[in-house]
Amino acid sequence: MKPAPSSQMRFRDELKDFFYFLRHPRSARRLPGRVQGDGWYLDWFAPLPWKRLLQWAGMLWLINALVLGPIAVSVAGVGGAQHRLDPTRIPWVQAIIWAPIVEELVFRFVLRRPSQWLTVVPLAVFLMFQGPSWWLIQGLLVLCLAVWISRYTGMPRQALPAGSRWWRKLVGALQGRAWRFSSMRRYWRFFPWVFYGATLAFGALHLYNFQLNSMSWYLLPLLVLPQCLTGLVLAWLRVRRGIGASIVLHAIFNGGPVLLIIGLLKLFDGIPV
């Protein structure tokens, strides 16, 4: 992805937009400064403001390290929960590459493309719970094919790529139907529920990172406060910039702590990682 042209919004302006969006989740236009072109392509590959993404990642790291992280650690200590992660065996490929792609497709891809939830989400959910392996990487390639086919939703089959009849039938079966205007209006009316529901589901997924033991159920949300805040930012970014931007920010957010832990282990303990 190329660097973005100079943005028309300062970071504090984006913060204001984010908080306004939290109060009024909606089908919003893209942030100012977005280049013009193929909407589907730019949803994935629009030039990214790398400095701005690093600012968002830094803000999330700071809030999670100073505020939400200590709350989660205290709650885990009170409730007897233990983290499953072994810092000497960090699954860095899964954290930096696999999880950002698959989790964004599960929880946030359909926020702007709701007609694709039957095509993309079931396979993405399966891959998410199975984790990376060679044959599942092949499954990820199939998922990428399904996402690519989603580009042609609503097009007549005669306009689909490739000339053979069987290929057009296959693509036509997978592409789904574009929602009617009335259906989209209904979806956007319920969009706040979808937005916050996807964020809560994203946070709940990370409860799997803990051995909960006999922890009280009402303390569980406090364990995943960092993930819920991150999920809100990623969902806003997906709607306002695109799925590609949310995947990259997700990877940066995961990659910072992973690289820090690996560096500390190598520097102080000499433990091979």
mmCIF file of C-alpha atoms in Angstrom, residues 138-268:
data_model
loop_
_atom_site.group_PDB
_atom_site.id
_atom_site.type_symbol
_atom_site.label_atom_id
_atom_site.label_comp_id
_atom_site.label_asym_id
_atom_site.label_seq_id
_atom_site.Cartn_x
_atom_site.Cartn_y
_atom_site.Cartn_z
ATOM 1 C CA GLN A 138 -5.101 -22.839 1.580
ATOM 2 C CA GLY A 139 -8.512 -22.203 3.124
ATOM 3 C CA LEU A 140 -7.506 -18.578 3.594
ATOM 4 C CA LEU A 141 -6.781 -18.410 -0.130
ATOM 5 C CA VAL A 142 -10.294 -19.717 -0.780
ATOM 6 C CA LEU A 143 -11.597 -17.013 1.552
ATOM 7 C CA CYS A 144 -9.662 -14.419 -0.436
ATOM 8 C CA LEU A 145 -11.359 -15.760 -3.574
ATOM 9 C CA ALA A 146 -14.749 -15.325 -1.907
ATOM 10 C CA VAL A 147 -13.833 -11.769 -0.930
ATOM 11 C CA TRP A 148 -12.696 -11.041 -4.481
ATOM 12 C CA ILE A 149 -15.969 -12.429 -5.829
ATOM 13 C CA SER A 150 -17.818 -10.079 -3.469
ATOM 14 C CA ARG A 151 -16.560 -7.273 -5.688
ATOM 15 C CA TYR A 152 -19.084 -8.282 -8.323
ATOM 16 C CA THR A 153 -22.184 -8.395 -6.143
ATOM 17 C CA GLY A 154 -25.126 -6.943 -7.996
ATOM 18 C CA MET A 155 -23.530 -7.166 -11.436
ATOM 19 C CA PRO A 156 -25.336 -9.114 -14.171
ATOM 20 C CA ARG A 157 -23.736 -12.481 -14.751
ATOM 21 C CA GLN A 158 -22.902 -11.559 -18.337
ATOM 22 C CA ALA A 159 -20.645 -8.814 -16.958
ATOM 23 C CA LEU A 160 -18.701 -11.143 -14.657
ATOM 24 C CA PRO A 161 -15.036 -11.887 -15.457
ATOM 25 C CA ALA A 162 -13.973 -15.016 -17.380
ATOM 26 C CA GLY A 163 -15.829 -16.321 -20.362
ATOM 27 C CA SER A 164 -16.838 -19.900 -19.566
ATOM 28 C CA ARG A 165 -20.411 -20.602 -18.548
ATOM 29 C CA TRP A 166 -19.511 -22.830 -15.554
ATOM 30 C CA TRP A 167 -17.230 -20.123 -14.137
ATOM 31 C CA ARG A 168 -19.971 -17.530 -14.377
ATOM 32 C CA LYS A 169 -22.386 -19.897 -12.657
ATOM 33 C CA LEU A 170 -19.898 -20.488 -9.832
ATOM 34 C CA VAL A 171 -19.179 -16.792 -9.355
ATOM 35 C CA GLY A 172 -22.873 -15.975 -9.611
ATOM 36 C CA ALA A 173 -23.682 -18.534 -6.897
ATOM 37 C CA LEU A 174 -21.021 -17.186 -4.527
ATOM 38 C CA GLN A 175 -21.385 -13.487 -5.146
ATOM 39 C CA GLY A 176 -24.805 -13.204 -3.506
ATOM 40 C CA ARG A 177 -27.408 -10.640 -4.386
ATOM 41 C CA ALA A 178 -27.066 -6.946 -3.789
ATOM 42 C CA TRP A 179 -29.532 -5.792 -1.161
ATOM 43 C CA ARG A 180 -32.422 -3.670 -2.264
ATOM 44 C CA PHE A 181 -32.508 -0.059 -1.165
ATOM 45 C CA SER A 182 -35.249 -0.778 1.377
ATOM 46 C CA SER A 183 -33.174 -3.592 2.895
ATOM 47 C CA MET A 184 -30.113 -1.365 3.152
ATOM 48 C CA ARG A 185 -32.160 1.372 4.839
ATOM 49 C CA ARG A 186 -33.378 -1.184 7.352
ATOM 50 C CA TYR A 187 -29.812 -2.370 7.930
ATOM 51 C CA TRP A 188 -28.505 1.139 8.561
ATOM 52 C CA ARG A 189 -31.352 1.732 10.991
ATOM 53 C CA PHE A 190 -30.078 -1.202 13.064
ATOM 54 C CA PHE A 191 -26.422 -0.457 12.349
ATOM 55 C CA PRO A 192 -25.631 0.791 15.903
ATOM 56 C CA TRP A 193 -26.636 -2.640 17.242
ATOM 57 C CA VAL A 194 -24.481 -4.343 14.618
ATOM 58 C CA PHE A 195 -21.541 -2.041 15.333
ATOM 59 C CA TYR A 196 -21.535 -2.513 19.097
ATOM 60 C CA GLY A 197 -22.530 -6.174 18.838
ATOM 61 C CA ALA A 198 -19.511 -6.898 16.637
ATOM 62 C CA THR A 199 -17.273 -5.052 19.101
ATOM 63 C CA LEU A 200 -18.603 -7.000 22.089
ATOM 64 C CA ALA A 201 -18.197 -10.269 20.192
ATOM 65 C CA PHE A 202 -14.604 -9.302 19.358
ATOM 66 C CA GLY A 203 -13.928 -8.642 23.031
ATOM 67 C CA ALA A 204 -15.637 -11.864 24.123
ATOM 68 C CA LEU A 205 -13.436 -13.850 21.738
ATOM 69 C CA HIS A 206 -10.391 -12.789 23.740
ATOM 70 C CA LEU A 207 -11.765 -14.364 26.913
ATOM 71 C CA TYR A 208 -10.358 -17.532 25.358
ATOM 72 C CA ASN A 209 -6.902 -16.116 26.177
ATOM 73 C CA PHE A 210 -7.619 -16.763 29.866
ATOM 74 C CA GLN A 211 -8.111 -19.765 32.076
ATOM 75 C CA LEU A 212 -11.126 -18.389 33.897
ATOM 76 C CA ASN A 213 -11.260 -20.986 36.689
ATOM 77 C CA SER A 214 -14.099 -19.955 39.041
ATOM 78 C CA MET A 215 -14.176 -16.295 38.079
ATOM 79 C CA SER A 216 -17.537 -14.557 38.501
ATOM 80 C CA TRP A 217 -19.326 -13.900 35.213
ATOM 81 C CA TYR A 218 -19.938 -10.206 35.931
ATOM 82 C CA LEU A 219 -16.163 -9.599 36.053
ATOM 83 C CA LEU A 220 -15.552 -11.072 32.607
ATOM 84 C CA PRO A 221 -16.114 -7.837 30.613
ATOM 85 C CA LEU A 222 -13.393 -6.122 32.654
ATOM 86 C CA LEU A 223 -10.853 -8.710 31.495
ATOM 87 C CA VAL A 224 -11.221 -7.662 27.877
ATOM 88 C CA LEU A 225 -11.563 -3.885 28.206
ATOM 89 C CA PRO A 226 -8.368 -3.347 26.147
ATOM 90 C CA GLN A 227 -9.735 -5.479 23.313
ATOM 91 C CA CYS A 228 -13.114 -3.722 23.407
ATOM 92 C CA LEU A 229 -11.522 -0.283 23.073
ATOM 93 C CA THR A 230 -9.313 -1.545 20.257
ATOM 94 C CA GLY A 231 -12.336 -3.107 18.567
ATOM 95 C CA LEU A 232 -14.187 0.221 18.638
ATOM 96 C CA VAL A 233 -11.292 2.008 16.951
ATOM 97 C CA LEU A 234 -10.877 -0.750 14.348
ATOM 98 C CA ALA A 235 -14.593 -0.760 13.548
ATOM 99 C CA TRP A 236 -14.664 3.024 13.159
ATOM 100 C CA LEU A 237 -11.571 2.853 10.959
ATOM 101 C CA ARG A 238 -13.114 0.105 8.836
ATOM 102 C CA VAL A 239 -16.175 2.253 8.151
ATOM 103 C CA ARG A 240 -14.337 5.535 7.660
ATOM 104 C CA ARG A 241 -11.157 4.389 5.860
ATOM 105 C CA GLY A 242 -11.634 0.800 4.710
ATOM 106 C CA ILE A 243 -10.985 -2.824 5.589
ATOM 107 C CA GLY A 244 -7.349 -2.587 4.487
ATOM 108 C CA ALA A 245 -6.666 0.196 6.987
ATOM 109 C CA SER A 246 -8.272 -1.729 9.863
ATOM 110 C CA ILE A 247 -6.218 -4.851 9.040
ATOM 111 C CA VAL A 248 -2.975 -2.854 8.998
ATOM 112 C CA LEU A 249 -3.758 -1.061 12.282
ATOM 113 C CA HIS A 250 -4.707 -4.409 13.852
ATOM 114 C CA ALA A 251 -1.348 -5.847 12.758
ATOM 115 C CA ILE A 252 0.563 -2.823 14.083
ATOM 116 C CA PHE A 253 -1.313 -2.948 17.396
ATOM 117 C CA ASN A 254 -0.558 -6.660 17.863
ATOM 118 C CA GLY A 255 2.971 -6.405 16.526
ATOM 119 C CA GLY A 256 4.248 -3.745 18.925
ATOM 120 C CA PRO A 257 3.890 -5.744 22.166
ATOM 121 C CA VAL A 258 4.943 -8.997 20.454
ATOM 122 C CA LEU A 259 8.177 -7.478 19.156
ATOM 123 C CA LEU A 260 8.798 -5.824 22.531
ATOM 124 C CA ILE A 261 8.455 -9.135 24.397
ATOM 125 C CA ILE A 262 10.667 -10.963 21.900
ATOM 126 C CA GLY A 263 13.301 -8.228 22.196
ATOM 127 C CA LEU A 264 13.261 -8.308 26.005
ATOM 128 C CA LEU A 265 13.547 -12.092 26.083
ATOM 129 C CA LYS A 266 16.518 -12.050 23.757
ATOM 130 C CA LEU A 267 18.178 -9.150 25.560
ATOM 131 C CA PHE A 268 17.844 -10.260 29.184
#
